[in-house]
Coordinates of C-alpha atoms in Angstrom, one line a residue:
X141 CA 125.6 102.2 71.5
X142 CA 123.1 103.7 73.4
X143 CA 122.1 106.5 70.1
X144 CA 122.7 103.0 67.8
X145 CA 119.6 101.4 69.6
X146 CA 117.2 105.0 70.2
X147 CA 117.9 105.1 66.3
X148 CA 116.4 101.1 65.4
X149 CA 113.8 101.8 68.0
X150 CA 112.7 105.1 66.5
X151 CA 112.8 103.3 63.0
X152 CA 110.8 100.7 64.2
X153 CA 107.9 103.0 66.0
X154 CA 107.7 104.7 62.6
X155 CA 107.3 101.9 60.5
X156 CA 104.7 100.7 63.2
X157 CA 103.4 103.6 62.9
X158 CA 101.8 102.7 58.9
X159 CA 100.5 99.4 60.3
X160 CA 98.9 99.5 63.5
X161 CA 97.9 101.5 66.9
X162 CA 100.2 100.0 70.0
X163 CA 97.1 98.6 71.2
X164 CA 96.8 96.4 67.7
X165 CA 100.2 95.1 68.2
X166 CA 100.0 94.2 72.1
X167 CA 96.7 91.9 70.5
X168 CA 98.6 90.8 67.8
X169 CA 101.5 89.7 69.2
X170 CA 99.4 88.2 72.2
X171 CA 97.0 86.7 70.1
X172 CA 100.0 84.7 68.4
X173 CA 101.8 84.1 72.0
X174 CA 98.7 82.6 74.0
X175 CA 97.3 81.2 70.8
X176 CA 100.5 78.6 70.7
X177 CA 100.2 77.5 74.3
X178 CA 96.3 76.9 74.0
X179 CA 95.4 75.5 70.9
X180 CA 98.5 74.4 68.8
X181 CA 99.4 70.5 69.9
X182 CA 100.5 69.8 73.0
X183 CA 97.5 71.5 74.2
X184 CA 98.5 73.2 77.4
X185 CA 96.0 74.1 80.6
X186 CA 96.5 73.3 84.6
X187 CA 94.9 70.4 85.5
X188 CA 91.7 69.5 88.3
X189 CA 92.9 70.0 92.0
X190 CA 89.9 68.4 93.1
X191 CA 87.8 71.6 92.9
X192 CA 86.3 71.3 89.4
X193 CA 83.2 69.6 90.3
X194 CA 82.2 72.7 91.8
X195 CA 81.8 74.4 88.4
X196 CA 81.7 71.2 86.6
X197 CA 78.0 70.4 87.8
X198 CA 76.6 73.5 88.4
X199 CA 76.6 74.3 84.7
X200 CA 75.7 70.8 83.6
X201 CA 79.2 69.1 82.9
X202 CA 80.7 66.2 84.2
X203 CA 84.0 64.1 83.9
X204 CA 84.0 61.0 81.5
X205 CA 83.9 57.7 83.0
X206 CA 85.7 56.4 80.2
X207 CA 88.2 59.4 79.8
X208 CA 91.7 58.8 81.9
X209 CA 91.6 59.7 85.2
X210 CA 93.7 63.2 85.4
X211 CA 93.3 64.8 88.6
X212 CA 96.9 66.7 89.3
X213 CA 98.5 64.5 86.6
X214 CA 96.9 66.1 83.5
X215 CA 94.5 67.9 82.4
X216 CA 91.3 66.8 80.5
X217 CA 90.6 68.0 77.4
X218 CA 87.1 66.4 77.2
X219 CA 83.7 66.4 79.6
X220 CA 80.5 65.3 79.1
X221 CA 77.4 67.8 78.9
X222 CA 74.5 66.1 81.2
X223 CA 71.8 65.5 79.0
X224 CA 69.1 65.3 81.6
X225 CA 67.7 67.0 85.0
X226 CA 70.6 67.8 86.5
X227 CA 69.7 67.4 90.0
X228 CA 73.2 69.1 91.6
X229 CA 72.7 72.5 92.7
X230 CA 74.9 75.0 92.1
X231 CA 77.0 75.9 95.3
X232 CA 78.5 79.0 94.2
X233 CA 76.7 81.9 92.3
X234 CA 79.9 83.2 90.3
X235 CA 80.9 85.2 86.8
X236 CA 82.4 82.1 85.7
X237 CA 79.0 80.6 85.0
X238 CA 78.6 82.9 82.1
X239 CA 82.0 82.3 80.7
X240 CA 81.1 78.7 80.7
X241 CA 78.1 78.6 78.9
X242 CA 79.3 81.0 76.0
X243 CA 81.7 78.0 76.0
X244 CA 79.1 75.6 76.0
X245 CA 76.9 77.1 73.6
X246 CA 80.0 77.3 71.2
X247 CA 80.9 74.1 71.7
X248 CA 77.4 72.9 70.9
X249 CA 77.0 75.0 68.3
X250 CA 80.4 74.0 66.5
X251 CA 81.6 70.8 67.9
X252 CA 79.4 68.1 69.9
X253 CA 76.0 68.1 72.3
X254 CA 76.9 65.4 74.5
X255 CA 81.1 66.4 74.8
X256 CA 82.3 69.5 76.0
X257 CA 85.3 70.2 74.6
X258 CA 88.0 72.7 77.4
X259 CA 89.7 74.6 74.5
X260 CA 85.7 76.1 74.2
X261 CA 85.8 77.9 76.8
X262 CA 89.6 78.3 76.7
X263 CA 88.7 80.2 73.2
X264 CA 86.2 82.5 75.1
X265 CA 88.4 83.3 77.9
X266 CA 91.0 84.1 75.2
X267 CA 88.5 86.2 73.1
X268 CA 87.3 88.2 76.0
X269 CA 91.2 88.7 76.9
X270 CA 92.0 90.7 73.5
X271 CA 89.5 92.8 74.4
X272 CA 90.7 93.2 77.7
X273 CA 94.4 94.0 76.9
X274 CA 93.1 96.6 74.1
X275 CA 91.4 98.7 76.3
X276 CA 94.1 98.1 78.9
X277 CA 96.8 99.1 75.9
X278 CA 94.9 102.5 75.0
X279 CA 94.3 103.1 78.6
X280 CA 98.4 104.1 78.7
X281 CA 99.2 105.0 75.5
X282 CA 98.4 108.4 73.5
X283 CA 96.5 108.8 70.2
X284 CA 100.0 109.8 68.7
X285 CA 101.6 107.0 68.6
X286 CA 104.8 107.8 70.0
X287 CA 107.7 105.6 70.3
X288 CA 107.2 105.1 73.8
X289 CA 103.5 104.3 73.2
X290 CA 104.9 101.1 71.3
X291 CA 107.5 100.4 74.0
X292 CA 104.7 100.4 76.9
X293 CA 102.4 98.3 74.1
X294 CA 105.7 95.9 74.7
X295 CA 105.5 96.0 77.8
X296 CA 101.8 94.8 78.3
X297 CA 102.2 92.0 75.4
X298 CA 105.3 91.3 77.4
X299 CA 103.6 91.0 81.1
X300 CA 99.9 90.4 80.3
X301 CA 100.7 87.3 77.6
X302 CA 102.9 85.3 80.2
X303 CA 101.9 81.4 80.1
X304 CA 101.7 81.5 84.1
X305 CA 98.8 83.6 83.4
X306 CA 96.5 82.3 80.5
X307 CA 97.4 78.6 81.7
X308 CA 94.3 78.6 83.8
X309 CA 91.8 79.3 80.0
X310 CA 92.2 75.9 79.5
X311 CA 90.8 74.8 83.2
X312 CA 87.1 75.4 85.1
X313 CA 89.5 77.6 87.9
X314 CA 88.4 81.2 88.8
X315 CA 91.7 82.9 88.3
X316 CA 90.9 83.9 84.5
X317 CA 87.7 85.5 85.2
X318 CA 89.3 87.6 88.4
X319 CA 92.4 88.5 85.5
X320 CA 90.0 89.5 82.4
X321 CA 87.5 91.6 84.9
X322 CA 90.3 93.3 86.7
X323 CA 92.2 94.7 83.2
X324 CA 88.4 95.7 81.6
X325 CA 87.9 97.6 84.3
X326 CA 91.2 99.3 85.0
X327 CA 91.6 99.9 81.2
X328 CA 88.1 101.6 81.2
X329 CA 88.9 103.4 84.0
X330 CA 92.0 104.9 82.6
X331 CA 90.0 105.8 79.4
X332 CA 88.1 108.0 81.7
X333 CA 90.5 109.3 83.6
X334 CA 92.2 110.6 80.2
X335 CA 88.5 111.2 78.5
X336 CA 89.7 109.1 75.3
X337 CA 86.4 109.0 73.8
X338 CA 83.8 111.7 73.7
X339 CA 81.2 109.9 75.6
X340 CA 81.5 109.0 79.0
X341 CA 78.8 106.2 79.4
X342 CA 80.0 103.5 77.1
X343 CA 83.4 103.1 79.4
X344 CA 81.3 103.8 83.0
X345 CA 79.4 100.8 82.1
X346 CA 82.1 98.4 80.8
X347 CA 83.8 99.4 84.3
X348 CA 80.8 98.6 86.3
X349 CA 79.9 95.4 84.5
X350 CA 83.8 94.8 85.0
X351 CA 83.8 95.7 88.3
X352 CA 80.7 93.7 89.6
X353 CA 82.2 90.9 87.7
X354 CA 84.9 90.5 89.5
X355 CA 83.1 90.9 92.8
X356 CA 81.1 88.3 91.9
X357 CA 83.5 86.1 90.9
X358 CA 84.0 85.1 94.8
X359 CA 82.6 85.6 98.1
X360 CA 86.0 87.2 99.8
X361 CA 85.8 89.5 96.5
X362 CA 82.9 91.1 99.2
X363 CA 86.1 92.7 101.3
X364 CA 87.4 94.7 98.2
X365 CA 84.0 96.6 97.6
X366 CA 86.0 99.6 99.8
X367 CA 88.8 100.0 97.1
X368 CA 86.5 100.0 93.9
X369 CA 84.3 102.4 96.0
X370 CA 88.0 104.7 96.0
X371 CA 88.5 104.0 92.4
X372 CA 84.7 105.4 91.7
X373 CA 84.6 108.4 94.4
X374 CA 87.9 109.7 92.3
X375 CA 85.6 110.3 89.3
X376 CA 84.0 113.0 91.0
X377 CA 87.2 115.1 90.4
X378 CA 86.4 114.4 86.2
X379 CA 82.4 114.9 86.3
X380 CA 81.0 118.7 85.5
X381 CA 77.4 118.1 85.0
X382 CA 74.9 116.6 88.0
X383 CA 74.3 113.8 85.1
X384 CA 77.3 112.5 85.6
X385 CA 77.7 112.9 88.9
X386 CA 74.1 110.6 89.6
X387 CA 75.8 108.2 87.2
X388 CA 79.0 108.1 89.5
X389 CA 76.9 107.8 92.7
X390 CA 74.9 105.4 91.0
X391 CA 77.6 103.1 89.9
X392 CA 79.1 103.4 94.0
X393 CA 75.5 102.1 95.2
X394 CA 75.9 99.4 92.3
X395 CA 79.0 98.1 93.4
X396 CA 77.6 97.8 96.8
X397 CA 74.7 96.0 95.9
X398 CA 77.4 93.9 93.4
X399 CA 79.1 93.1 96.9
X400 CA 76.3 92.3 99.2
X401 CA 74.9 89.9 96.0
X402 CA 77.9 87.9 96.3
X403 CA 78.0 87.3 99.7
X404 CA 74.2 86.5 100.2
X405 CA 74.4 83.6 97.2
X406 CA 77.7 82.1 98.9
X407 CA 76.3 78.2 99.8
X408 CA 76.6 77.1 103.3
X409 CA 78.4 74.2 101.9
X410 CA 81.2 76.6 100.8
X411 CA 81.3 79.0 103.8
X412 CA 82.3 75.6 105.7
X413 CA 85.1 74.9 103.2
X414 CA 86.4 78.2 103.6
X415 CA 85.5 78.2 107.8
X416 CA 87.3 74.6 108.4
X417 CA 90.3 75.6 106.4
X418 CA 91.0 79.2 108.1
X419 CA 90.8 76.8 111.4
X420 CA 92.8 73.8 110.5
X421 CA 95.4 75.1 107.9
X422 CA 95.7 78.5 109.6
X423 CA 95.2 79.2 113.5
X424 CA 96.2 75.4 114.2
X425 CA 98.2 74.8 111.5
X426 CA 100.9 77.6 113.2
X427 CA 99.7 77.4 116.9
X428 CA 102.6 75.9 119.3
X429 CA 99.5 74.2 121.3
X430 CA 96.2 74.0 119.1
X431 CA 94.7 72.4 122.2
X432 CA 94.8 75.6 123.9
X433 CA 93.8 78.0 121.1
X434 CA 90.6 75.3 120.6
X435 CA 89.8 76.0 124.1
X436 CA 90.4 79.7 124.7
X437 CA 87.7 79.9 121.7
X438 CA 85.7 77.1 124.1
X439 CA 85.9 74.2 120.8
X440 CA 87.0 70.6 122.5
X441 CA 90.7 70.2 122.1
X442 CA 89.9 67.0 120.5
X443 CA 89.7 69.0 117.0
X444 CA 93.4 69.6 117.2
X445 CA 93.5 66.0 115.2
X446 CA 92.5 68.2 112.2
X447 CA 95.9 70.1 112.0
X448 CA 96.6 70.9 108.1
X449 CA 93.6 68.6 106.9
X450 CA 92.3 70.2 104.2
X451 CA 88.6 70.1 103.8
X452 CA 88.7 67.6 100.7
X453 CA 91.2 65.3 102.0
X454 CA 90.1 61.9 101.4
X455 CA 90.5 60.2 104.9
X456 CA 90.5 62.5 108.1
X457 CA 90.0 61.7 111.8
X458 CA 86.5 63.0 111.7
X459 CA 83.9 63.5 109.1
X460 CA 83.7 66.7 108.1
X461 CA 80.4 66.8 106.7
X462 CA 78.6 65.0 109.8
X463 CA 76.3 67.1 112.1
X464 CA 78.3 66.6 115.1
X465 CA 81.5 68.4 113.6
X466 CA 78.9 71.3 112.3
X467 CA 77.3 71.7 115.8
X468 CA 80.6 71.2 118.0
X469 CA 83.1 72.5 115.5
X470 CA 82.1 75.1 112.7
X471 CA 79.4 76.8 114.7
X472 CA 81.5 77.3 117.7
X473 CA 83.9 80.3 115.9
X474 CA 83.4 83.1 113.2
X475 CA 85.6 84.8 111.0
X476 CA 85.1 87.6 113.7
X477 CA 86.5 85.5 116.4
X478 CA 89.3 84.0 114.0
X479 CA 90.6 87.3 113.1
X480 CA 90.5 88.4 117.5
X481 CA 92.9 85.6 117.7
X482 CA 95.0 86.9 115.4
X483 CA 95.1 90.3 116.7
X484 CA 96.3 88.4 120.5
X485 CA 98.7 86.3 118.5
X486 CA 100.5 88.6 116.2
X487 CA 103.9 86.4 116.1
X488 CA 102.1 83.7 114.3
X489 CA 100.0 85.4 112.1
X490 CA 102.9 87.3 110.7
X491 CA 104.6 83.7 110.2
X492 CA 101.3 82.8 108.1
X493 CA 102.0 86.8 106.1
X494 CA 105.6 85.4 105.2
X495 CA 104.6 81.8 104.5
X496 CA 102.1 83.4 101.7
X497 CA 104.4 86.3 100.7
X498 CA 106.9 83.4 99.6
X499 CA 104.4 81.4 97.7
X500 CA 102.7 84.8 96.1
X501 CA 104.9 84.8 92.9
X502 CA 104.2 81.0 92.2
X503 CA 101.5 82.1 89.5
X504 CA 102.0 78.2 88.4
X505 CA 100.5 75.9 90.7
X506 CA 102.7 73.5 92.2
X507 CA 102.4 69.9 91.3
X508 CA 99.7 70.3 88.7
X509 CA 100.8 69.2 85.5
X510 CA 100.0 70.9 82.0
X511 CA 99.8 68.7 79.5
X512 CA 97.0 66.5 78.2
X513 CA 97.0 62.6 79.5
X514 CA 97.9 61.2 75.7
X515 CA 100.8 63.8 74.6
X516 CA 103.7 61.9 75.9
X517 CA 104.7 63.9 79.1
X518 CA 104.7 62.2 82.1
X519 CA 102.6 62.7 85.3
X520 CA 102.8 66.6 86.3
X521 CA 104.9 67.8 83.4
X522 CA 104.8 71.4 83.7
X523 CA 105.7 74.2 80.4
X524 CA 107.6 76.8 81.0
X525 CA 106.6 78.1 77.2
X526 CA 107.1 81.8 77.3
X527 CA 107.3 82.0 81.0
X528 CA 110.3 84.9 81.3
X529 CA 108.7 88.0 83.4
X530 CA 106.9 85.3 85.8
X531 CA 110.0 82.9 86.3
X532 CA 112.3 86.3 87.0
X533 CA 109.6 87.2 89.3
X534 CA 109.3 84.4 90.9
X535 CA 113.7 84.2 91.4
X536 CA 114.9 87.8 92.3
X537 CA 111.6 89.1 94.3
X538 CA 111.8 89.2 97.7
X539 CA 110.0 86.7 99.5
X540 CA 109.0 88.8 103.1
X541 CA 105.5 90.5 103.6
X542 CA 107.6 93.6 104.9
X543 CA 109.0 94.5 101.6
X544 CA 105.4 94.2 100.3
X545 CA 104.6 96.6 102.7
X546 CA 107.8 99.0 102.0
X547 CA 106.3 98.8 98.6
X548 CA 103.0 99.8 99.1
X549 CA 104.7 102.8 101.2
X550 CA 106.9 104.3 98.4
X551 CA 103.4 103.9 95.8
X552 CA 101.2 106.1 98.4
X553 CA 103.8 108.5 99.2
X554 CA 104.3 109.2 94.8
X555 CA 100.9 109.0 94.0
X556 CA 99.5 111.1 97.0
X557 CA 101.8 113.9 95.6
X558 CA 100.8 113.6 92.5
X559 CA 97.2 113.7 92.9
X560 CA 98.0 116.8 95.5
X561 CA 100.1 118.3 92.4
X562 CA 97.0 117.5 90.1
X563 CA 94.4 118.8 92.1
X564 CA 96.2 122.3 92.4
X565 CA 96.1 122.2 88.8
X566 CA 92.5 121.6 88.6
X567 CA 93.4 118.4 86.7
X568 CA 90.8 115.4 87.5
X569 CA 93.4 112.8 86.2
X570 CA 96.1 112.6 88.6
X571 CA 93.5 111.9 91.2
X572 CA 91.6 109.0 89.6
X573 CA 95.2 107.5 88.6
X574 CA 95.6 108.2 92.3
X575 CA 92.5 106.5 93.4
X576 CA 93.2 103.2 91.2
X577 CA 96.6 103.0 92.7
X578 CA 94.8 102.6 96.3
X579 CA 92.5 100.0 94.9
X580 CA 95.2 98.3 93.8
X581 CA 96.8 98.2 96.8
X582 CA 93.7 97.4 99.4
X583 CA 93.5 94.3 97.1
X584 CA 96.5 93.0 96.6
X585 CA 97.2 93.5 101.2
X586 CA 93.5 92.5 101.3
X587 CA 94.1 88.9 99.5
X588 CA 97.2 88.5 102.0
X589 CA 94.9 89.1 105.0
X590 CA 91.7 87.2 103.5
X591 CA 93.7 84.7 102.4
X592 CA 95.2 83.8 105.8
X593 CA 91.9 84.7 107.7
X594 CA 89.6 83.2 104.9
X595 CA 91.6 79.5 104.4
X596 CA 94.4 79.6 106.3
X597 CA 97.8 78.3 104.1
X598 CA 95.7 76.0 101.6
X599 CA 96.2 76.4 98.1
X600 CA 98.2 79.9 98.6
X601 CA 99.7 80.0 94.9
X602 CA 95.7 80.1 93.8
X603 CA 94.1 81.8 96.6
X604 CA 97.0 84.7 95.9
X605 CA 96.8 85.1 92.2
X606 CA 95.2 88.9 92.5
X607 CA 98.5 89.8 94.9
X608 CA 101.0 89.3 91.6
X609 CA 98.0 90.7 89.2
X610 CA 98.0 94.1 91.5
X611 CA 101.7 94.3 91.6
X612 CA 102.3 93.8 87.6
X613 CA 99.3 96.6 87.4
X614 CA 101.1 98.8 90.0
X615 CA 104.9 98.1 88.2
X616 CA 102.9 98.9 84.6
X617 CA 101.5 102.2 85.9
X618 CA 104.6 103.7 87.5
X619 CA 106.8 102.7 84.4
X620 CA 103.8 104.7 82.0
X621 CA 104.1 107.7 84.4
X622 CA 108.0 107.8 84.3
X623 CA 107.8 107.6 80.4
X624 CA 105.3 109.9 80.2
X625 CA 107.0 112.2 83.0
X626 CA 103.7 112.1 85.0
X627 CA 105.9 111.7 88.3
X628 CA 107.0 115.7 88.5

């Protein structure tokens, strides 16, 4: 049986072989798969949680007063393009802004000037995507074209083109800009790493656009400036002439700067969305007596009415915009102090780590539904359209931080040998794969602890999507080195 199957799949790599590269067929057959679950009737997307506005009006869209209410329900295929001063300002500075208006200026180009149509900028996100999976696709595959550079092209389409993923093109969500940044710049680096092309500028500057990207996507992208910086100290080990080494040092003061500009345009408006909810859905959310947390930290006890009240909850005890809960509540603790209390109060924190290491495989947000308001399905209808990996994923992984941490264990303790093996080789390679591995991990334990200390338990199946984003990259990397017999 086993030489019945080597023999198809041989047969099948060399007919592949006349047609197209691996990384040719992980875009076409991706191109096909996400093509059907974006554009071909029912249109598919995740619809508003109530956090659209944020990117709705800052880049001069807003929802239809006439169009169906579809908040949760539904998602809305149509938004109107203010024609007029638009007198919101924007709250966030973020990459998504220029993914929307390349969909914007397609969509007035080729559709409407008053009606912005989603499945714009669900087209650009998908565009961009090819790309990124290309790169991504040559990144672990040879210029031979072997049969296992087809199975790992395979294995990409087969990961990389899940629904749970490319659900969010058709939606104003961050999630597909943090997915597209993180695979351009992980495929570039790889093309480094291997020196796939002759010239090494061209990929140092799609992974530093890449990279500052996806720092800029979000402000707690800021705390994952130290793994990039790992990921761009490992191309030392490649670089010969002091030209490329200013580039590499340049690009490390770059993604700096790329960190410190996110977190100087993050609105005060938002740093108190992401302040109240680390205090009310986190620390008091878990606390055994919130009164007595409130105090040590010297807040009145009388905030402890805001246990699990999410900051856009439509009727709370106080009001959470008013000066007196800024001056008596908000200024009164820190992220500094909010992570001290953790520290002291270990036992709950680590309740918080398991209550997010549960929800981290839910790439499809709970209770959203994904179908437009006029296709039939009711209320919150959710696809499960090509779903397999995710779904399998989401049964049979285990659901405790620990094993997390086992994992990220058994990864340092393979790839630190194998860099140790490459550098007594002289090889630069094994050390950058080395280097990317790291990053890969300070992310996805970094978006566990940021998470929890940023916000607290609201929203975890968004707030967590880079933790199942690293892992994929992580399971994709170690199965190219076992193929490839990069291991020993």
């Amino acid at each position: 049986m086993k030489e019945k199957i080597t023999a198809w799949w041989n047969k099948f790599a060399m007919y592949m072989r006349k047609y197209s590269t691996p990384a040719q067929l992980t875009v076409f057959l991706s191109a096909i798969t996400i093509t059907f679950l974006l554009f071909v009737p029912p249109i598919n997307g995740d619809a508003d949680n109530g956090t659209f506005f944020i990117t709705l009006h800052g880049n001069g869209l807003y929802q239809l007063p006439n169009y169906p209410y579809t908040a949760y329900s539904h998602i809305a295929l149509k938004y109107g393009i203010m024609q007029y001063f638009n007198s919101y300002p924007h709250p966030i500075v973020s990459t998504t802004t220029f993914f929307v208006q390349i969909a914007i200026a397609l969509n007035k180009l080729f559709y409407s000037t008053k009606i912005f149509d989603i499945r714009f900028l669900g087209l650009t996100y998908f565009m961009f995507y090819l790309g990124a999976l290309y790169l991504l696709t040559n990144a672990f595959t040879s210029k031979q074209k072997t049969s296992r550079d087809y199975a790992i092209a395979l294995v990409i389409w087969f990961i990389f083109s899940d629904s749970s993923l490319t659900l969010f093109f058709n939606s104003f969500y961050l999630e597909p800009v943090h997915l597209i940044t993180m695979l351009y710049a992980v495929g570039a680096y790889g093309l480094i790493a291997r020196r796939y092309y002759r010239r090494l500028w061209p990929m140092l500057i799609v992974y530093f656009v890449a990279v500052f990207g996806f720092i800029a996507t979000k402000q707690q992208n800021t705390f994952f400036v130290a793994g990039w910086l790992l990921t761009a100290f490992g191309m030392f080990a490649l670089t010969k002439t002091r030209v490329q080494k200013l580039a590499v040092a340049v690009t490390m003061v770059l993604i700096v700067g790329a960190g410190l500009f996110s977190n100087y345009c993050v609105s005060t408006k938002y740093n108190d969305e992401n302040k109240y909810q680390s205090m009310t859905c986190g620390i008091l959310a878990e606390s055994n007596n919130p009164e007595k947390a409130l105090a040590d930290g010297g807040i009145s006890p009388q905030f402890a009415l805001l246990r699990d009240d999410p900051y856009f909850k439509t009727y709370t005890a106080l009001d959470v915009h008013s000066k007196y809960m800024k001056d008596n509540f908000l200024n009164k603790y820190n992220y500094l102090w909010i992570t001290s209390y953790y520290v002291s109060h270990w036992n709950q924190f680590n309740q918080l780590l398991n209550a997010a290491a549960a929800n981290a495989q839910n790439m499809q947000m709970y209770g959203l539904g994904n179908y437009p308001p006029h296709s039939g399905h009711p209320a919150k209808a959710q696809t499960h359209y090509f779903m397999l990996f995710t779904l399998a994923m989401r049964a049979f992984f285990p659901r405790k931080f620990m094993f997390y941490v086992l994992i990220v264990f058994v990864f340092i303790c393979f790839y630190i040998y194998v860099a140790f093996k490459g550098m007594r080789k002289k090889e630069g390679e094994p050390l950058m794969r080395c280097m990317m591995v790291m990053n890969l991990i300070v992310i996805m334990i970094g978006t566990f602890f940021g998470t929890i200390i940023g916000g607290g338990d609201a929203d975890l199946a968004q707030q967590l999507f880079m933790v199942p984003i690293c892992l994929y990259l992580l399971i994709l990397i170690f199965t190219v080195d076992i193929l490839h017999k990069k291991l020993w």
